[in-house]
């Protein structure tokens, strides 16, 4: 089987309703979608990705009401974040409703929910009467896809249809917020800045993205986002790239450098760096390099999520 790449949300919805897997564009990264209430489809998502069963999935629907129907209860602060940040790159982890198969939540008593912002996936979600489970459409542990071609490269022989919505606007996965004992807690830094969450809630939130072997959110695994070469993160890179060793800068300006020098954003823009991150990590993976040096970016806004991924990619 080789996936068809198309742009028809109607066809994507029809295939999802028939239990097939469909790659879907979101503003964060491409997702590998399936009917979250169909245990066979959910099982196929895990096997297509080689995803360990302890890594639960995020459910997507087109409006806050439609997705929050899969939570058993919604704390006030979750409601506030949903109102302010959805549709958008924020996932809320809430007590689960009974209808959701255990495989989706890895047996946890909570479920992860999101309303994505990309217009094409929203058209698909409007057409189906179930939530769509959609983890990033990459083999487990590898770099997340931000174009339809990335999905086709890595999973094209394991899925039926890839809905092409162009390059992802944000380029980082969603920020995940849970409410253990009622306290808003960031489990994964992502496309919504922690500062924005704090300004919606009017208070500081806990950030608990430390890793373990059985993480609360596997974005927390120490080694993740792997480009498959030795990667060293530094504050400032002095050297030039060579055919063996790539150098990735941030805010390097217009100075001309060689073909093995990359820049996440030559003008030092964090949104642009987020959009470029996974594409550059892929170029490191496929460019024939043995190793690379990568500059960290400023540790604020989306920079915190970018540095988080660079550090994990370097482990
Ligand atoms: P992905 O969609 O591949 O970016 O991965 C989804 C992320 O959501 C993973 O890191 C999951 O661990 C996290 N996640 C999903 N459900 C839960 C949950 N109930 N509690 C904590 N994290 C979750
Ligand atoms: Mg992922």
Tab-separated table of C-alpha atoms and ligand atoms in Angstrom:
chain	number	residue	atom	x	y	z
A	1	UNK	CA	0.000	0.000	0.000
A	2	UNK	CA	1.197	3.498	-0.810
A	3	UNK	CA	-0.750	6.446	0.613
A	4	UNK	CA	-2.701	8.685	-1.738
A	5	UNK	CA	-1.831	12.367	-1.208
A	6	UNK	CA	-4.893	14.573	-1.738
A	7	UNK	CA	-6.578	17.764	-0.611
A	8	UNK	CA	-10.185	16.580	-0.156
A	9	UNK	CA	-11.503	16.812	3.430
A	10	UNK	CA	-14.656	14.918	2.394
A	11	UNK	CA	-12.587	11.945	1.310
A	12	UNK	CA	-10.508	12.099	4.495
A	13	UNK	CA	-13.711	12.078	6.583
A	14	UNK	CA	-15.161	9.177	4.592
A	15	UNK	CA	-12.019	7.105	5.084
A	16	UNK	CA	-11.865	7.880	8.822
A	17	UNK	CA	-15.529	6.844	9.133
A	18	UNK	CA	-14.644	3.548	7.425
A	19	UNK	CA	-11.973	2.890	10.083
A	20	UNK	CA	-8.950	3.823	7.948
A	21	UNK	CA	-5.916	5.862	9.024
A	22	UNK	CA	-5.510	9.300	7.460
A	23	UNK	CA	-2.666	11.782	7.963
A	24	UNK	CA	-4.104	15.214	8.731
A	25	UNK	CA	-2.586	18.709	8.645
A	26	UNK	CA	-2.776	20.721	11.855
A	27	UNK	CA	-1.168	24.053	12.685
A	28	UNK	CA	1.324	22.229	14.955
A	29	UNK	CA	2.547	19.142	13.033
A	30	UNK	CA	0.863	16.515	10.813
A	31	UNK	CA	-1.194	13.998	12.792
A	32	UNK	CA	-1.850	10.325	12.123
A	33	UNK	CA	-5.633	10.272	12.502
A	34	UNK	CA	-8.084	7.491	13.279
A	35	UNK	CA	-11.538	7.116	14.862
A	36	UNK	CA	-10.768	7.313	18.596
A	37	UNK	CA	-13.889	5.289	19.470
A	38	UNK	CA	-12.907	2.416	17.149
A	39	UNK	CA	-10.446	0.197	19.046
A	40	UNK	CA	-9.164	-1.412	15.826
A	41	UNK	CA	-8.346	1.950	14.246
A	42	UNK	CA	-6.635	3.055	17.467
A	43	UNK	CA	-4.605	-0.163	17.563
A	44	UNK	CA	-3.541	0.468	13.963
A	45	UNK	CA	-2.273	3.954	14.912
A	46	UNK	CA	-0.005	2.426	17.566
A	47	UNK	CA	1.318	-0.238	15.193
A	48	UNK	CA	1.855	2.150	12.251
A	49	UNK	CA	3.998	4.388	14.479
A	50	UNK	CA	5.635	1.601	16.516
A	51	UNK	CA	4.316	3.586	19.415
A	52	UNK	CA	4.560	1.937	22.832
A	53	UNK	CA	1.167	1.315	24.404
A	54	UNK	CA	2.087	3.424	27.458
A	55	UNK	CA	2.000	6.584	25.295
A	56	UNK	CA	-1.607	7.862	25.200
A	57	UNK	CA	-3.195	9.744	22.284
A	58	UNK	CA	-4.728	13.218	21.931
A	59	UNK	CA	-8.382	13.437	20.775
A	60	UNK	CA	-9.419	16.187	18.344
A	61	UNK	CA	-12.758	17.742	17.471
A	62	UNK	CA	-13.816	20.946	15.754
A	63	UNK	CA	-15.294	22.923	18.677
A	64	UNK	CA	-14.685	23.120	22.457
A	65	UNK	CA	-18.159	21.691	23.174
A	66	UNK	CA	-17.672	18.736	20.858
A	67	UNK	CA	-14.282	17.811	22.308
A	68	UNK	CA	-15.064	18.558	25.973
A	69	UNK	CA	-17.933	16.044	25.679
A	70	UNK	CA	-15.176	13.408	26.170
A	71	UNK	CA	-14.179	14.818	29.565
A	72	UNK	CA	-15.988	13.659	32.657
A	73	UNK	CA	-15.576	17.073	34.304
A	74	UNK	CA	-13.951	20.366	33.305
A	75	UNK	CA	-12.280	22.585	35.945
A	76	UNK	CA	-12.951	26.332	35.628
A	77	UNK	CA	-9.359	27.044	34.650
A	78	UNK	CA	-9.528	24.441	31.867
A	79	UNK	CA	-12.668	26.142	30.591
A	80	UNK	CA	-10.859	29.498	30.628
A	81	UNK	CA	-7.925	28.093	28.652
A	82	UNK	CA	-10.276	26.411	26.168
A	83	UNK	CA	-12.093	29.711	25.660
A	84	UNK	CA	-8.909	31.718	25.178
A	85	UNK	CA	-6.628	29.292	23.299
A	86	UNK	CA	-8.873	27.046	21.152
A	87	UNK	CA	-8.732	26.525	18.270
A	88	UNK	CA	-4.971	26.425	18.782
A	89	UNK	CA	-1.816	24.568	19.864
A	90	UNK	CA	-2.957	23.703	23.398
A	91	UNK	CA	-3.946	20.252	24.723
A	92	UNK	CA	-5.899	19.867	27.964
A	93	UNK	CA	-5.618	16.676	30.028
A	94	UNK	CA	-8.904	16.119	31.897
A	95	UNK	CA	-10.769	13.286	33.669
A	96	UNK	CA	-11.943	10.918	30.942
A	97	UNK	CA	-15.446	10.028	29.848
A	98	UNK	CA	-16.377	6.323	29.879
A	99	UNK	CA	-16.899	6.028	26.089
A	100	UNK	CA	-13.169	6.229	25.291
A	101	UNK	CA	-11.309	2.935	24.707
A	102	UNK	CA	-8.584	2.209	27.311
A	103	UNK	CA	-5.976	1.934	24.576
A	104	UNK	CA	-6.436	5.651	23.749
A	105	UNK	CA	-5.558	6.736	27.282
A	106	UNK	CA	-3.082	3.923	27.994
A	107	UNK	CA	-5.386	2.971	30.852
A	108	UNK	CA	-5.044	6.389	32.558
A	109	UNK	CA	-8.132	7.951	34.133
A	110	UNK	CA	-7.499	11.153	32.172
A	111	UNK	CA	-7.788	11.986	28.458
A	112	UNK	CA	-5.958	14.579	26.328
A	113	UNK	CA	-8.218	16.883	24.246
A	114	UNK	CA	-7.595	19.578	21.641
A	115	UNK	CA	-9.357	21.768	19.058
A	116	UNK	CA	-6.835	22.285	16.242
A	117	UNK	CA	-6.759	25.488	14.172
A	118	UNK	CA	-5.873	24.299	10.656
A	119	UNK	CA	-8.930	24.930	8.402
A	120	UNK	CA	-8.605	21.579	6.560
A	121	UNK	CA	-8.614	19.340	9.639
A	122	UNK	CA	-11.507	21.413	10.985
A	123	UNK	CA	-13.483	20.620	7.831
A	124	UNK	CA	-12.753	16.931	8.362
A	125	UNK	CA	-13.753	17.052	12.041
A	126	UNK	CA	-16.998	18.861	11.183
A	127	UNK	CA	-17.933	15.894	8.984
A	128	UNK	CA	-17.408	13.066	11.499
A	129	UNK	CA	-19.430	12.234	14.596
A	130	UNK	CA	-16.507	10.838	16.614
A	131	UNK	CA	-13.303	12.331	18.076
A	132	UNK	CA	-10.178	11.783	15.968
A	133	UNK	CA	-7.091	10.436	17.758
A	134	UNK	CA	-4.061	11.920	16.031
A	135	UNK	CA	-0.523	11.586	17.385
A	136	UNK	CA	2.266	13.116	15.327
A	137	UNK	CA	2.573	11.216	12.032
A	138	UNK	CA	6.137	9.937	12.515
A	139	UNK	CA	7.632	6.671	13.754
A	140	UNK	CA	7.934	6.834	17.554
A	141	UNK	CA	10.949	8.818	18.786
A	142	UNK	CA	11.730	10.473	15.443
A	143	UNK	CA	11.314	14.021	14.210
A	144	UNK	CA	7.691	15.184	13.766
A	145	UNK	CA	6.455	15.907	10.191
A	146	UNK	CA	5.572	19.460	9.154
A	147	UNK	CA	4.773	18.770	5.469
A	148	UNK	CA	2.782	16.080	3.640
A	149	UNK	CA	6.035	14.938	1.982
A	150	UNK	CA	7.613	14.283	5.409
A	151	UNK	CA	4.650	12.029	6.256
A	152	UNK	CA	4.891	10.216	2.917
A	153	UNK	CA	8.644	9.638	3.476
A	154	UNK	CA	8.244	8.098	6.891
A	155	UNK	CA	4.792	6.464	6.986
A	156	UNK	CA	3.610	6.485	3.350
A	157	UNK	CA	3.457	2.698	3.143
A	158	UNK	CA	1.456	2.309	6.340
A	159	UNK	CA	-1.488	4.646	5.851
A	160	UNK	CA	-4.255	5.086	3.309
A	161	UNK	CA	-4.525	8.801	2.649
A	162	UNK	CA	-2.510	11.954	3.400
A	163	UNK	CA	-4.506	15.186	3.441
A	164	UNK	CA	-2.097	17.862	2.210
A	165	UNK	CA	-2.644	21.200	3.940
A	166	UNK	CA	0.749	22.726	3.146
A	167	UNK	CA	3.539	23.415	5.641
A	168	UNK	CA	2.471	23.652	9.295
A	169	UNK	CA	2.164	27.244	10.505
A	170	UNK	CA	3.432	26.670	14.081
A	171	UNK	CA	5.755	23.712	13.536
A	172	UNK	CA	5.936	22.527	17.178
A	173	UNK	CA	3.547	20.127	18.899
A	174	UNK	CA	0.852	21.456	21.219
A	175	UNK	CA	1.579	22.564	24.760
A	176	UNK	CA	0.022	20.029	27.166
A	177	UNK	CA	-1.632	21.238	30.390
A	178	UNK	CA	-2.990	18.862	33.041
A	179	UNK	CA	-4.742	19.631	36.347
A	180	UNK	CA	-3.355	17.232	38.965
A	181	UNK	CA	-5.153	17.999	42.259
A	182	UNK	CA	-6.711	20.961	40.463
A	183	UNK	CA	-3.368	22.713	39.838
A	184	UNK	CA	-2.672	23.715	36.197
A	185	UNK	CA	0.601	22.021	35.230
A	186	UNK	CA	2.483	22.094	31.919
A	187	UNK	CA	3.515	18.536	30.948
A	188	UNK	CA	4.972	19.435	27.530
A	189	UNK	CA	6.170	22.811	26.280
A	190	UNK	CA	4.868	23.484	22.786
A	191	UNK	CA	3.157	25.881	20.404
A	192	UNK	CA	1.374	27.906	23.103
A	193	UNK	CA	3.898	29.831	25.212
A	194	UNK	CA	3.796	29.155	28.972
A	195	UNK	CA	3.659	32.945	29.413
A	196	UNK	CA	0.393	33.051	27.416
A	197	UNK	CA	-1.151	30.348	29.612
A	198	UNK	CA	-0.127	32.290	32.715
A	199	UNK	CA	-1.619	35.484	31.360
A	200	UNK	CA	-4.973	33.774	30.634
A	201	UNK	CA	-5.105	32.290	34.147
A	202	UNK	CA	-3.639	35.333	35.869
A	203	UNK	CA	-1.160	33.253	37.818
A	204	UNK	CA	2.036	31.240	37.536
A	205	UNK	CA	1.668	27.597	36.480
A	206	UNK	CA	3.866	24.631	37.346
A	207	UNK	CA	6.070	23.272	34.532
A	208	UNK	CA	6.795	19.587	35.036
A	209	UNK	CA	8.439	18.293	31.900
A	210	UNK	CA	11.092	16.173	33.626
A	211	UNK	CA	11.688	12.790	32.096
A	212	UNK	CA	11.343	9.272	33.371
A	213	UNK	CA	11.030	5.840	31.845
A	214	UNK	CA	7.259	5.921	32.211
A	215	UNK	CA	6.545	9.582	31.638
A	216	UNK	CA	3.255	11.371	32.234
A	217	UNK	CA	3.681	12.757	28.698
A	218	UNK	CA	6.218	11.055	26.409
A	219	UNK	CA	7.262	14.334	24.883
A	220	UNK	CA	9.078	14.046	28.268
A	221	UNK	CA	11.254	11.084	27.296
A	222	UNK	CA	14.892	12.179	27.570
A	223	UNK	CA	15.687	11.063	24.048
A	224	UNK	CA	13.036	12.083	21.545
A	225	UNK	CA	12.939	13.977	18.247
A	226	UNK	CA	16.047	12.074	17.198
A	227	UNK	CA	17.752	13.038	13.922
A	228	UNK	CA	19.945	9.922	14.313
A	229	UNK	CA	23.334	11.725	14.463
A	230	UNK	CA	25.427	13.025	17.370
A	231	UNK	CA	24.118	16.447	18.193
A	232	UNK	CA	25.751	18.948	20.568
A	233	UNK	CA	23.849	21.987	21.827
A	234	UNK	CA	25.797	25.182	22.620
A	235	UNK	CA	25.030	28.827	23.362
A	236	UNK	CA	27.166	30.138	20.487
A	237	UNK	CA	28.776	28.176	17.648
A	238	UNK	CA	32.125	29.554	16.451
A	239	UNK	CA	32.979	26.982	13.804
A	240	UNK	CA	31.853	26.607	10.183
A	241	UNK	CA	29.946	23.555	8.955
A	242	UNK	CA	31.775	20.869	6.972
A	243	UNK	CA	30.479	17.909	4.890
A	244	UNK	CA	30.859	15.781	8.071
A	245	UNK	CA	29.645	18.233	10.636
A	246	UNK	CA	26.706	20.629	10.266
A	247	UNK	CA	26.283	23.848	12.257
A	248	UNK	CA	22.850	25.279	13.079
A	249	UNK	CA	22.621	28.878	14.267
A	250	UNK	CA	19.890	31.202	15.418
A	251	UNK	CA	19.927	34.877	14.467
A	252	UNK	CA	23.120	34.558	12.425
A	253	UNK	CA	22.126	37.452	10.161
A	254	UNK	CA	22.954	37.831	6.491
A	255	UNK	CA	26.651	36.867	6.606
A	256	UNK	CA	27.236	34.308	3.821
A	257	UNK	CA	28.218	30.893	5.083
A	258	UNK	CA	28.702	27.508	3.452
A	259	UNK	CA	26.213	24.790	2.446
A	260	UNK	CA	26.648	23.020	5.792
A	261	UNK	CA	25.682	26.063	7.860
A	262	UNK	CA	21.986	26.316	8.720
A	263	UNK	CA	20.032	28.982	10.575
A	264	UNK	CA	16.686	28.388	12.328
A	265	UNK	CA	15.938	32.069	11.741
A	266	UNK	CA	18.632	34.361	10.362
A	267	UNK	CA	16.682	37.387	11.623
A	268	UNK	CA	16.324	35.894	15.106
A	269	UNK	CA	12.555	35.348	15.027
A	270	UNK	CA	11.339	32.580	17.384
A	271	UNK	CA	8.112	31.874	15.449
A	272	UNK	CA	10.139	31.361	12.288
A	273	UNK	CA	12.629	29.171	14.196
A	274	UNK	CA	9.747	27.002	15.475
A	275	UNK	CA	8.436	26.593	11.911
A	276	UNK	CA	11.893	25.596	10.646
A	277	UNK	CA	13.015	23.376	13.530
A	278	UNK	CA	11.821	19.943	12.382
A	279	UNK	CA	12.700	20.591	8.740
A	280	UNK	CA	16.278	21.469	9.735
A	281	UNK	CA	16.522	18.417	12.035
A	282	UNK	CA	15.450	16.328	9.035
A	283	UNK	CA	18.145	17.942	6.859
A	284	UNK	CA	20.704	16.989	9.534
A	285	UNK	CA	19.374	13.421	9.436
A	286	UNK	CA	19.535	13.075	5.662
A	287	UNK	CA	22.530	15.300	4.802
A	288	UNK	CA	25.194	12.619	5.310
A	289	UNK	CA	26.557	14.257	8.484
A	290	UNK	CA	28.176	12.332	11.324
A	291	UNK	CA	27.475	15.084	13.843
A	292	UNK	CA	26.179	18.615	14.289
A	293	UNK	CA	26.469	21.594	16.611
A	294	UNK	CA	23.221	23.464	17.277
A	295	UNK	CA	22.840	26.830	18.994
A	296	UNK	CA	20.170	27.119	21.658
A	297	UNK	CA	17.664	29.957	21.184
A	298	UNK	CA	16.550	32.567	23.778
A	299	UNK	CA	14.722	30.837	26.642
A	300	UNK	CA	11.370	32.634	26.453
A	301	UNK	CA	8.078	32.269	24.554
A	302	UNK	CA	8.305	29.495	21.941
A	303	UNK	CA	12.073	29.458	22.598
A	304	UNK	CA	11.445	27.321	25.681
A	305	UNK	CA	9.727	24.649	23.577
A	306	UNK	CA	12.398	24.832	20.851
A	307	UNK	CA	15.258	24.401	23.360
A	308	UNK	CA	13.376	21.554	25.030
A	309	UNK	CA	13.307	19.677	21.709
A	310	UNK	CA	16.933	20.510	20.869
A	311	UNK	CA	18.094	19.169	24.234
A	312	UNK	CA	16.081	15.956	23.814
A	313	UNK	CA	17.322	15.549	20.237
A	314	UNK	CA	20.908	15.802	21.573
A	315	UNK	CA	20.499	12.944	24.076
B	1	LIG	P1	1.855	13.280	20.112
B	1	LIG	O1	0.423	13.428	19.704
B	1	LIG	O2	2.629	12.240	19.389
B	1	LIG	O3	2.519	14.615	20.124
B	1	LIG	O4	1.831	12.788	21.603
B	1	LIG	C1	0.764	13.071	22.444
B	1	LIG	C2	1.247	13.499	23.779
B	1	LIG	O5	0.127	13.698	24.652
B	1	LIG	C3	2.108	12.449	24.412
B	1	LIG	O6	3.260	13.052	24.961
B	1	LIG	C4	1.194	11.895	25.480
B	1	LIG	O7	1.843	11.340	26.574
B	1	LIG	C5	0.390	13.097	25.894
B	1	LIG	N1	-0.839	12.632	26.532
B	1	LIG	C6	-1.888	12.080	25.944
B	1	LIG	N2	-2.820	11.731	26.860
B	1	LIG	C7	-2.321	12.061	28.067
B	1	LIG	C8	-2.797	11.937	29.418
B	1	LIG	N3	-3.986	11.390	29.701
B	1	LIG	N4	-2.006	12.384	30.398
B	1	LIG	C9	-0.793	12.942	30.118
B	1	LIG	N5	-0.288	13.084	28.878
B	1	LIG	C10	-1.044	12.647	27.862
B	2	LIG	MG1	4.905	12.793	18.776
